[in-house]
Amino acid sequence: MIGNERLKKIAILSGIVLFIMALLSLTVPENQFWKQQKDIKNEQDDQQLSQAPTLPISPTNPEQIPVFPTDVWSKIPKVAGSIVYEELRDSDYTAILLEKESLGKNPNIILEDLAVDRCIKITLEGSLASSYNGNIYRVRGSKLFQNEIPTPSPSPLPTPTPIQASSTITPTIFDISITPTLTPIPSISSDPIISASLQTDELSTVLTIWLDRTYVYEQREDEFYYYLLLRRPKDIYSKIIVVDAGHGGRDSGTYSKDYSYWEKDINLNVLLELKKLLDAQEEIKVYYTRTEDRRLTLNQRVNLANDLEADLFLSIHCNSNPSTSVHGTEVLFNEKQDSIQGFNSRKFALICAEEVCAQFGLTNRGIIPRSSNVHIIGAAKMPVALIEMAYMTNRSDLKVLVNPERQSAVALGIYHAVLKAYEQLKMEES
C-alpha cells in the first residue's frame, strides 16, 4: 500500500516536471532555436574546414618551363598560319584554344574570372553557340591536349540547399557556393584544366573551366580560334594583395542581440567601401575573395592568397564576447612569422591596428597571436592581418559598426594601412 502511494507521488511529480518543461519550451522564441541550430552547424563546419588539408602551393619558376616547341603548335590545324603564331611559337604561354567554326556567324566570347574558385566562365555567343561542339585544345610545355576534359566532382551546379527561415530572421535562403574539390597542383607538363562543364540555351553556351592554378587571362583571336593565354599573376603584377570579407551565405558570423544585423553583411559593406579606394590604385592588383553574399570555405580564402603569392592578406571581421562590456578594435596575426627577417604578420597587424583605430575612433585593444586556432592566419604564407573591427555584442560598438559613414571610415583606415605596409615592404627590400 505504501509502495503504491510512493509510485503515485513519483508519477505526479514527473508529470509536473514535464508540464513545466513544456511551458518553458513554449517561451523560447523561434529565432532563438534557429540561432542555436545555426551555431551548432557553423561550429561543425568550422571544425571540418579547419581540419581540411591545405592545398600545396609550388610557386612556378619560369626558368623551368620549356619553351613551346614549334611542332606542338603545328599539330593544331590552321594555327601555323595564324597572325598570333609568331607570338605563340616563341613564348612560354600556357594556352587554351577554342575553335570558332562550331559557333556559326559573328561569334563572340565573354570571359568571367572567378579567381577564388580557380575558375573561368566562358560565354560563347553565335548563331550555333547553343550546340557548340568545337575542339578545345590546351598547350603546356611540350604537351598538347585535346577535348578529353574530366567532369567536375562534385558537380559545379549542385542543388541548392534550403535553409529554414523564421518570421523575424531573413537569412540567405540558398547556399550554392559548392565548388569542385581542388586537387594538388600537377606537374608543369600536365593539362591545365582539372574539369569543365557546358550549359547551353537558345543563344549561347557557357563553358565553365576549373584550372590547376590561379591565372591572369590574356585573350587573342584569329579567323579560326579564340586563344586564352594563361599567365601567372606574379609575371604580370608587381604588387598583389588579397582582401577577404569574413563569413557569407548561410554562415552569418556573429550578429546583434535582436538579429537585426549580421556580421557577414557589415564585413561585406566595409570591403565594398575599401574596394572603391583600392581599385583606384593602378599599381596594386587586388583580389577579393567575395564581393557578394556567398559562402566560401576557409581553404578557398587562404589558398587564393597562397596561390597568388600575394604580398599581403587581409581579412575583415566583427567581434563578439559573452560580456557586453567588452569593446574596441583588435587585430589577429600569425606569430609563427616572427622569426622571418623583414616585414611579417606582426608588423602588418600593428600597422592595421594603428591606422584603423585612427579613423574608426574606437579603443585600440592591440594585436593578438592566433595562428593555432584561426585557419586562414595559421596557413597564410605572407604577412596576414585579421581585423576585428568592433564588438557586435557591445551596444556602443554596434552603433558605430552599422553606421555607413563609420564603415567608410574604417575602410579608409584599412586603405591607409595597406599603403603604409607597402612603404614598409619597399624599405625592407631596399
Short mmCIF file of C-alpha atoms in Angstrom, two decimals:
data_model
loop_
_atom_site.label_atom_id
_atom_site.label_comp_id
_atom_site.label_asym_id
_atom_site.label_seq_id
_atom_site.Cartn_x
_atom_site.Cartn_y
_atom_site.Cartn_z
CA MET A 1 0.00 0.00 0.00
CA ILE A 2 2.82 2.34 0.95
CA GLY A 3 4.64 1.36 -2.24
CA ASN A 4 1.62 2.31 -4.33
CA GLU A 5 1.41 5.74 -2.66
CA ARG A 6 5.09 6.39 -3.44
CA LEU A 7 4.57 5.41 -7.05
CA LYS A 8 1.61 7.77 -7.29
CA LYS A 9 3.68 10.65 -5.86
CA ILE A 10 6.54 9.93 -8.25
CA ALA A 11 4.15 9.84 -11.19
CA ILE A 12 2.56 13.14 -10.12
CA LEU A 13 5.95 14.83 -9.68
CA SER A 14 7.13 13.53 -13.06
CA GLY A 15 4.01 14.93 -14.70
CA ILE A 16 4.56 18.32 -13.06
CA VAL A 17 8.20 18.42 -14.26
CA LEU A 18 7.21 17.53 -17.83
CA PHE A 19 4.46 20.17 -17.76
CA ILE A 20 6.93 22.86 -16.61
CA MET A 21 9.44 21.86 -19.30
CA ALA A 22 6.73 22.10 -21.94
CA LEU A 23 5.80 25.60 -20.77
CA LEU A 24 9.44 26.68 -20.87
CA SER A 25 9.87 25.36 -24.39
CA LEU A 26 6.92 27.44 -25.49
CA THR A 27 8.54 30.60 -24.14
CA VAL A 28 11.77 30.11 -26.15
CA PRO A 29 11.45 32.28 -29.28
CA GLU A 30 11.54 30.50 -32.62
CA ASN A 31 14.51 32.58 -33.75
CA GLN A 32 16.43 31.56 -30.62
CA PHE A 33 16.01 27.90 -31.61
CA TRP A 34 17.15 28.74 -35.13
CA LYS A 35 20.16 30.55 -33.69
CA GLN A 36 21.13 27.54 -31.59
CA GLN A 37 20.88 25.18 -34.57
CA LYS A 38 22.84 27.57 -36.79
CA ASP A 39 25.59 27.96 -34.19
CA ILE A 40 25.93 24.19 -33.92
CA LYS A 41 26.09 23.82 -37.70
CA ASN A 42 28.62 26.63 -38.13
CA GLU A 43 30.79 25.18 -35.38
CA GLN A 44 30.73 21.77 -37.11
CA ASP A 45 31.58 23.40 -40.45
CA ASP A 46 34.44 25.38 -38.94
CA GLN A 47 35.90 22.27 -37.33
CA GLN A 48 35.68 20.37 -40.60
CA LEU A 49 37.15 23.20 -42.65
CA SER A 50 39.98 23.92 -40.23
CA GLN A 51 41.00 20.27 -40.34
CA ALA A 52 40.90 20.11 -44.13
CA PRO A 53 44.31 19.74 -45.75
CA THR A 54 45.83 22.90 -47.18
CA LEU A 55 46.35 22.78 -50.92
CA PRO A 56 50.10 22.52 -51.52
CA ILE A 57 51.41 25.55 -53.35
CA SER A 58 54.51 25.30 -55.52
CA PRO A 59 55.40 28.72 -56.97
CA THR A 60 56.11 28.41 -60.66
CA ASN A 61 59.68 29.01 -61.73
CA PRO A 62 59.56 30.41 -65.29
CA GLU A 63 63.09 29.13 -65.96
CA GLN A 64 61.83 25.56 -65.56
CA ILE A 65 59.07 25.96 -68.15
CA PRO A 66 60.25 24.67 -71.52
CA VAL A 67 59.69 26.99 -74.45
CA PHE A 68 56.87 25.66 -76.61
CA PRO A 69 58.40 23.65 -79.44
CA THR A 70 57.19 24.72 -82.87
CA ASP A 71 55.99 21.22 -83.70
CA VAL A 72 53.45 21.30 -80.83
CA TRP A 73 51.65 24.27 -82.34
CA SER A 74 51.92 22.80 -85.84
CA LYS A 75 49.83 19.83 -84.69
CA ILE A 76 46.82 22.15 -84.23
CA PRO A 77 45.03 22.69 -87.55
CA LYS A 78 45.46 26.17 -89.12
CA VAL A 79 47.45 27.66 -86.22
CA ALA A 80 50.70 27.81 -88.20
CA GLY A 81 49.14 30.39 -90.50
CA SER A 82 47.68 32.47 -87.68
CA ILE A 83 48.50 36.13 -87.10
CA VAL A 84 49.40 35.24 -83.49
CA TYR A 85 51.57 32.26 -84.43
CA GLU A 86 54.88 34.10 -84.06
CA GLU A 87 53.94 35.24 -80.56
CA LEU A 88 52.83 31.76 -79.51
CA ARG A 89 55.72 29.85 -81.06
CA ASP A 90 58.41 31.65 -79.10
CA SER A 91 56.54 32.19 -75.83
CA ASP A 92 56.15 30.28 -72.58
CA TYR A 93 52.38 30.65 -72.51
CA THR A 94 50.04 28.02 -71.20
CA ALA A 95 47.15 28.31 -73.64
CA ILE A 96 43.58 27.18 -74.24
CA LEU A 97 42.22 27.32 -77.79
CA LEU A 98 38.51 27.28 -78.63
CA GLU A 99 37.53 26.51 -82.19
CA LYS A 100 35.28 29.16 -83.77
CA GLU A 101 33.85 27.07 -86.59
CA SER A 102 31.12 25.49 -84.47
CA LEU A 103 29.81 28.89 -83.35
CA GLY A 104 28.40 29.93 -86.71
CA LYS A 105 28.39 33.52 -87.96
CA ASN A 106 29.61 36.52 -85.94
CA PRO A 107 30.79 34.59 -82.89
CA ASN A 108 31.57 36.38 -79.65
CA ILE A 109 33.26 35.44 -76.38
CA ILE A 110 32.75 36.84 -72.86
CA LEU A 111 35.13 35.92 -70.04
CA GLU A 112 34.34 35.96 -66.31
CA ASP A 113 37.28 35.39 -63.98
CA LEU A 114 36.40 33.63 -60.69
CA ALA A 115 39.85 33.62 -59.12
CA VAL A 116 38.83 32.33 -55.68
CA ASP A 117 37.43 29.20 -57.36
CA ARG A 118 40.35 28.85 -59.80
CA CYS A 119 37.65 29.02 -62.39
CA ILE A 120 36.84 30.88 -65.59
CA LYS A 121 33.39 31.15 -67.18
CA ILE A 122 33.46 31.47 -70.94
CA THR A 123 30.21 32.54 -72.60
CA LEU A 124 30.21 31.74 -76.31
CA GLU A 125 27.67 33.59 -78.42
CA GLY A 126 26.86 32.92 -82.06
CA SER A 127 24.19 31.56 -84.38
CA LEU A 128 25.19 27.98 -83.49
CA ALA A 129 26.51 28.59 -79.98
CA SER A 130 23.73 26.68 -78.26
CA SER A 131 25.02 23.44 -79.77
CA TYR A 132 28.75 24.09 -79.50
CA ASN A 133 30.81 21.00 -80.26
CA GLY A 134 34.06 22.55 -81.36
CA ASN A 135 37.53 21.40 -80.43
CA ILE A 136 39.15 22.62 -77.24
CA TYR A 137 42.95 22.45 -77.37
CA ARG A 138 45.33 23.05 -74.50
CA VAL A 139 49.08 23.57 -74.82
CA ARG A 140 51.51 23.46 -71.94
CA GLY A 141 55.23 22.97 -72.31
CA SER A 142 55.80 20.24 -74.87
CA LYS A 143 52.34 18.73 -74.29
CA LEU A 144 49.21 19.08 -76.39
CA PHE A 145 45.78 18.11 -75.02
CA GLN A 146 42.53 17.95 -76.96
CA ASN A 147 38.93 17.71 -75.74
CA GLU A 148 39.31 14.90 -73.22
CA ILE A 149 38.30 17.01 -70.21
CA PRO A 150 37.28 15.36 -66.92
CA THR A 151 33.89 16.22 -65.46
CA PRO A 152 33.71 18.06 -62.12
CA SER A 153 33.37 16.24 -58.82
CA PRO A 154 31.25 17.32 -57.03
CA SER A 155 29.02 18.95 -59.61
CA PRO A 156 29.68 22.68 -60.11
CA LEU A 157 25.92 23.23 -60.17
CA PRO A 158 24.63 21.49 -57.03
CA THR A 159 21.02 21.51 -55.99
CA PRO A 160 20.56 24.50 -53.65
CA THR A 161 20.22 23.54 -50.01
CA PRO A 162 17.20 25.25 -48.40
CA ILE A 163 17.64 26.91 -45.04
CA GLN A 164 14.66 27.35 -42.74
CA ALA A 165 13.78 30.95 -42.05
CA SER A 166 11.78 32.32 -39.12
CA SER A 167 9.30 35.17 -39.04
CA THR A 168 11.89 37.59 -37.68
CA ILE A 169 15.07 36.40 -39.43
CA THR A 170 15.93 36.78 -43.09
CA PRO A 171 18.94 34.55 -43.69
CA THR A 172 20.31 33.64 -47.09
CA ILE A 173 17.77 31.08 -48.29
CA PHE A 174 20.08 29.10 -50.58
CA ASP A 175 23.75 28.29 -50.47
CA ILE A 176 25.14 27.41 -53.91
CA SER A 177 28.80 28.08 -53.19
CA ILE A 178 29.91 24.44 -53.54
CA THR A 179 32.79 24.08 -55.98
CA PRO A 180 34.76 21.10 -57.27
CA THR A 181 37.33 19.67 -54.89
CA LEU A 182 40.73 21.15 -55.73
CA THR A 183 43.47 18.64 -56.32
CA PRO A 184 47.19 19.17 -55.69
CA ILE A 185 48.95 21.17 -58.37
CA PRO A 186 50.10 18.81 -61.14
CA SER A 187 53.41 18.95 -62.96
CA ILE A 188 54.06 21.73 -65.42
CA SER A 189 53.53 19.33 -68.34
CA SER A 190 50.03 18.33 -67.22
CA ASP A 191 46.71 19.50 -68.59
CA PRO A 192 45.93 22.94 -67.04
CA ILE A 193 42.22 22.04 -66.95
CA ILE A 194 41.07 19.99 -63.95
CA SER A 195 37.44 19.77 -65.06
CA ALA A 196 34.85 21.54 -67.16
CA SER A 197 31.11 21.70 -67.78
CA LEU A 198 28.82 23.02 -70.52
CA GLN A 199 25.47 24.77 -70.16
CA THR A 200 23.51 25.77 -73.23
CA ASP A 201 20.45 27.83 -74.05
CA GLU A 202 18.97 29.07 -77.31
CA LEU A 203 21.58 31.74 -77.88
CA SER A 204 24.77 30.75 -76.11
CA THR A 205 26.94 28.15 -74.44
CA VAL A 206 28.57 28.73 -71.06
CA LEU A 207 31.77 26.74 -70.72
CA THR A 208 32.94 26.65 -67.10
CA ILE A 209 36.56 25.57 -66.66
CA TRP A 210 38.31 24.74 -63.38
CA LEU A 211 42.08 25.16 -63.57
CA ASP A 212 45.03 23.83 -61.63
CA ARG A 213 46.28 27.30 -60.67
CA THR A 214 45.13 30.90 -60.48
CA TYR A 215 45.93 32.68 -63.73
CA VAL A 216 45.73 36.03 -65.44
CA TYR A 217 43.99 35.65 -68.79
CA GLU A 218 45.04 37.35 -71.99
CA GLN A 219 42.77 36.94 -74.98
CA ARG A 220 43.78 36.71 -78.63
CA GLU A 221 41.84 35.62 -81.68
CA ASP A 222 42.18 34.97 -85.37
CA GLU A 223 39.88 33.64 -88.06
CA PHE A 224 39.82 30.14 -86.61
CA TYR A 225 40.32 30.24 -82.83
CA TYR A 226 39.90 32.13 -79.60
CA TYR A 227 43.17 31.91 -77.66
CA LEU A 228 43.19 32.20 -73.86
CA LEU A 229 46.79 32.76 -72.82
CA LEU A 230 47.31 31.89 -69.17
CA ARG A 231 49.97 33.77 -67.23
CA ARG A 232 50.90 33.56 -63.57
CA PRO A 233 49.86 36.73 -61.68
CA LYS A 234 53.38 37.40 -60.40
CA ASP A 235 54.58 37.52 -64.02
CA ILE A 236 52.13 40.37 -64.67
CA TYR A 237 51.72 42.33 -61.43
CA SER A 238 54.47 43.63 -59.15
CA LYS A 239 52.11 44.21 -56.21
CA ILE A 240 49.31 41.79 -55.23
CA ILE A 241 47.04 41.84 -52.18
CA VAL A 242 44.09 39.63 -51.23
CA VAL A 243 41.21 41.18 -49.25
CA ASP A 244 38.68 38.89 -47.60
CA ALA A 245 35.22 39.72 -46.23
CA GLY A 246 34.71 37.13 -43.49
CA HIS A 247 31.77 34.71 -43.47
CA GLY A 248 28.96 34.95 -46.06
CA GLY A 249 25.98 32.98 -47.35
CA ARG A 250 24.44 30.79 -44.67
CA ASP A 251 27.47 31.46 -42.45
CA SER A 252 26.36 34.73 -40.86
CA GLY A 253 29.24 35.06 -38.41
CA THR A 254 28.19 36.85 -35.25
CA TYR A 255 25.07 39.06 -35.01
CA SER A 256 23.32 41.67 -32.94
CA LYS A 257 21.22 40.63 -29.96
CA ASP A 258 17.94 41.19 -31.82
CA TYR A 259 19.25 39.60 -35.05
CA SER A 260 18.75 42.86 -36.93
CA TYR A 261 22.39 42.97 -38.03
CA TRP A 262 24.66 40.21 -39.31
CA GLU A 263 28.44 40.21 -39.32
CA LYS A 264 28.66 38.90 -42.89
CA ASP A 265 26.81 41.99 -44.17
CA ILE A 266 28.91 44.51 -42.24
CA ASN A 267 32.12 42.81 -43.37
CA LEU A 268 30.98 42.98 -46.99
CA ASN A 269 29.87 46.61 -46.72
CA VAL A 270 33.30 47.63 -45.45
CA LEU A 271 35.05 45.60 -48.16
CA LEU A 272 33.00 47.29 -50.88
CA GLU A 273 33.91 50.71 -49.48
CA LEU A 274 37.55 49.65 -49.37
CA LYS A 275 37.28 48.36 -52.95
CA LYS A 276 36.42 51.86 -54.17
CA LEU A 277 39.70 53.13 -52.72
CA LEU A 278 41.97 50.24 -53.68
CA ASP A 279 40.71 49.89 -57.23
CA ALA A 280 41.90 53.45 -57.87
CA GLN A 281 45.46 52.31 -57.11
CA GLU A 282 46.59 51.16 -60.53
CA GLU A 283 49.92 49.83 -59.32
CA ILE A 284 48.31 47.40 -56.84
CA LYS A 285 46.40 44.37 -58.09
CA VAL A 286 43.70 43.49 -55.58
CA TYR A 287 41.90 40.14 -55.46
CA TYR A 288 38.71 39.97 -53.38
CA THR A 289 37.54 36.63 -52.01
CA ARG A 290 33.92 37.75 -52.33
CA THR A 291 32.06 40.87 -53.42
CA GLU A 292 28.61 39.40 -52.80
CA ASP A 293 26.78 37.33 -50.20
CA ARG A 294 28.24 33.88 -50.80
CA ARG A 295 29.79 31.28 -48.54
CA LEU A 296 33.41 30.26 -49.01
CA THR A 297 35.47 27.64 -47.28
CA LEU A 298 38.42 28.71 -45.18
CA ASN A 299 40.74 26.94 -47.59
CA GLN A 300 39.32 28.81 -50.57
CA ARG A 301 40.21 32.10 -48.89
CA VAL A 302 43.75 31.31 -47.80
CA ASN A 303 44.55 29.18 -50.86
CA LEU A 304 43.81 32.16 -53.09
CA ALA A 305 46.38 34.27 -51.24
CA ASN A 306 48.98 31.49 -51.21
CA ASP A 307 48.45 30.54 -54.84
CA LEU A 308 48.81 34.16 -55.94
CA GLU A 309 51.97 34.51 -53.85
CA ALA A 310 50.34 37.71 -52.60
CA ASP A 311 52.35 40.36 -50.77
CA LEU A 312 49.63 40.84 -48.14
CA PHE A 313 46.49 39.02 -46.97
CA LEU A 314 43.84 40.97 -45.07
CA SER A 315 40.56 39.66 -43.63
CA ILE A 316 37.70 41.85 -42.33
CA HIS A 317 35.56 40.71 -39.37
CA CYS A 318 33.37 41.81 -36.45
CA ASN A 319 33.88 40.55 -32.91
CA SER A 320 31.68 39.19 -30.11
CA ASN A 321 32.02 38.39 -26.41
CA PRO A 322 29.77 36.89 -23.71
CA SER A 323 30.35 40.12 -21.76
CA THR A 324 28.55 43.07 -23.33
CA SER A 325 31.01 45.49 -21.72
CA VAL A 326 33.95 44.36 -23.89
CA HIS A 327 34.55 46.82 -26.73
CA GLY A 328 37.14 48.12 -29.18
CA THR A 329 39.26 47.07 -32.17
CA GLU A 330 41.84 44.31 -32.25
CA VAL A 331 43.89 42.63 -34.96
CA LEU A 332 44.87 38.96 -35.12
CA PHE A 333 48.21 37.92 -36.60
CA ASN A 334 50.45 34.92 -37.31
CA GLU A 335 53.14 34.82 -34.62
CA LYS A 336 54.85 31.93 -36.44
CA GLN A 337 56.19 34.57 -38.82
CA ASP A 338 58.03 36.43 -36.05
CA SER A 339 61.25 34.68 -36.98
CA ILE A 340 61.01 35.98 -40.55
CA GLN A 341 63.50 38.73 -41.20
CA GLY A 342 61.88 41.85 -42.58
CA PHE A 343 58.18 42.60 -42.91
CA ASN A 344 55.96 39.97 -41.28
CA SER A 345 52.47 39.39 -39.92
CA ARG A 346 53.15 41.10 -36.58
CA LYS A 347 54.34 44.30 -38.27
CA PHE A 348 51.39 44.27 -40.66
CA ALA A 349 48.92 43.80 -37.78
CA LEU A 350 50.45 46.69 -35.81
CA ILE A 351 50.04 49.00 -38.79
CA CYS A 352 46.42 47.88 -39.30
CA ALA A 353 45.53 48.40 -35.63
CA GLU A 354 47.05 51.88 -35.60
CA GLU A 355 45.54 53.12 -38.87
CA VAL A 356 42.09 51.61 -38.37
CA CYS A 357 41.72 52.99 -34.85
CA ALA A 358 42.89 56.42 -36.03
CA GLN A 359 39.97 56.56 -38.49
CA PHE A 360 37.39 54.43 -36.68
CA GLY A 361 37.86 56.12 -33.32
CA LEU A 362 37.39 53.06 -31.12
CA THR A 363 39.70 51.72 -28.40
CA ASN A 364 42.81 50.01 -29.72
CA ARG A 365 42.90 46.61 -28.00
CA GLY A 366 46.17 45.75 -29.72
CA ILE A 367 47.24 42.68 -31.69
CA ILE A 368 46.66 39.04 -30.74
CA PRO A 369 48.57 35.92 -31.92
CA ARG A 370 46.11 33.39 -33.37
CA SER A 371 47.96 31.06 -35.75
CA SER A 372 46.99 27.96 -33.77
CA ASN A 373 43.20 28.21 -33.94
CA VAL A 374 42.36 30.56 -36.83
CA HIS A 375 42.98 28.57 -40.00
CA ILE A 376 43.41 31.39 -42.50
CA ILE A 377 46.01 33.02 -40.24
CA GLY A 378 47.98 29.89 -39.50
CA ALA A 379 48.03 28.71 -43.14
CA ALA A 380 48.91 32.07 -44.72
CA LYS A 381 52.40 32.22 -46.23
CA MET A 382 52.60 36.01 -46.36
CA PRO A 383 52.04 38.86 -43.86
CA VAL A 384 48.43 38.41 -42.73
CA ALA A 385 46.13 40.53 -40.57
CA LEU A 386 42.58 39.71 -39.48
CA ILE A 387 40.88 42.92 -38.38
CA GLU A 388 38.20 42.55 -35.71
CA MET A 389 36.66 45.98 -36.23
CA ALA A 390 34.43 46.11 -33.14
CA TYR A 391 32.12 44.04 -30.92
CA MET A 392 28.57 43.44 -32.11
CA THR A 393 27.75 42.37 -28.55
CA ASN A 394 28.55 45.85 -27.24
CA ARG A 395 25.81 48.45 -27.74
CA SER A 396 28.17 51.37 -28.41
CA ASP A 397 30.39 49.39 -30.78
CA LEU A 398 27.37 48.08 -32.67
CA LYS A 399 26.04 51.60 -33.18
CA VAL A 400 29.36 52.50 -34.80
CA LEU A 401 29.56 49.33 -36.89
CA VAL A 402 26.17 49.76 -38.56
CA ASN A 403 26.70 53.44 -39.39
CA PRO A 404 27.52 53.74 -43.14
CA GLU A 405 29.75 56.77 -42.53
CA ARG A 406 31.77 54.89 -39.93
CA GLN A 407 32.01 51.88 -42.26
CA SER A 408 33.59 54.22 -44.80
CA ALA A 409 35.92 55.48 -42.08
CA VAL A 410 37.17 52.02 -41.16
CA ALA A 411 37.64 51.28 -44.88
CA LEU A 412 39.77 54.41 -45.14
CA GLY A 413 41.83 53.23 -42.16
CA ILE A 414 42.44 49.86 -43.82
CA TYR A 415 43.36 51.62 -47.06
CA HIS A 416 45.96 53.74 -45.26
CA ALA A 417 47.30 50.57 -43.58
CA VAL A 418 47.76 48.88 -46.97
CA LEU A 419 49.66 51.84 -48.41
CA LYS A 420 51.83 52.10 -45.29
CA ALA A 421 52.52 48.35 -45.39
CA TYR A 422 53.75 48.65 -48.97
CA GLU A 423 56.02 51.51 -47.90
CA GLN A 424 57.48 49.24 -45.22
CA LEU A 425 57.87 46.40 -47.72
CA LYS A 426 59.76 48.73 -50.07
CA MET A 427 62.07 49.82 -47.26
CA GLU A 428 62.73 46.20 -46.27
CA GLU A 429 63.57 45.27 -49.87
CA SER A 430 65.98 48.18 -50.21
#
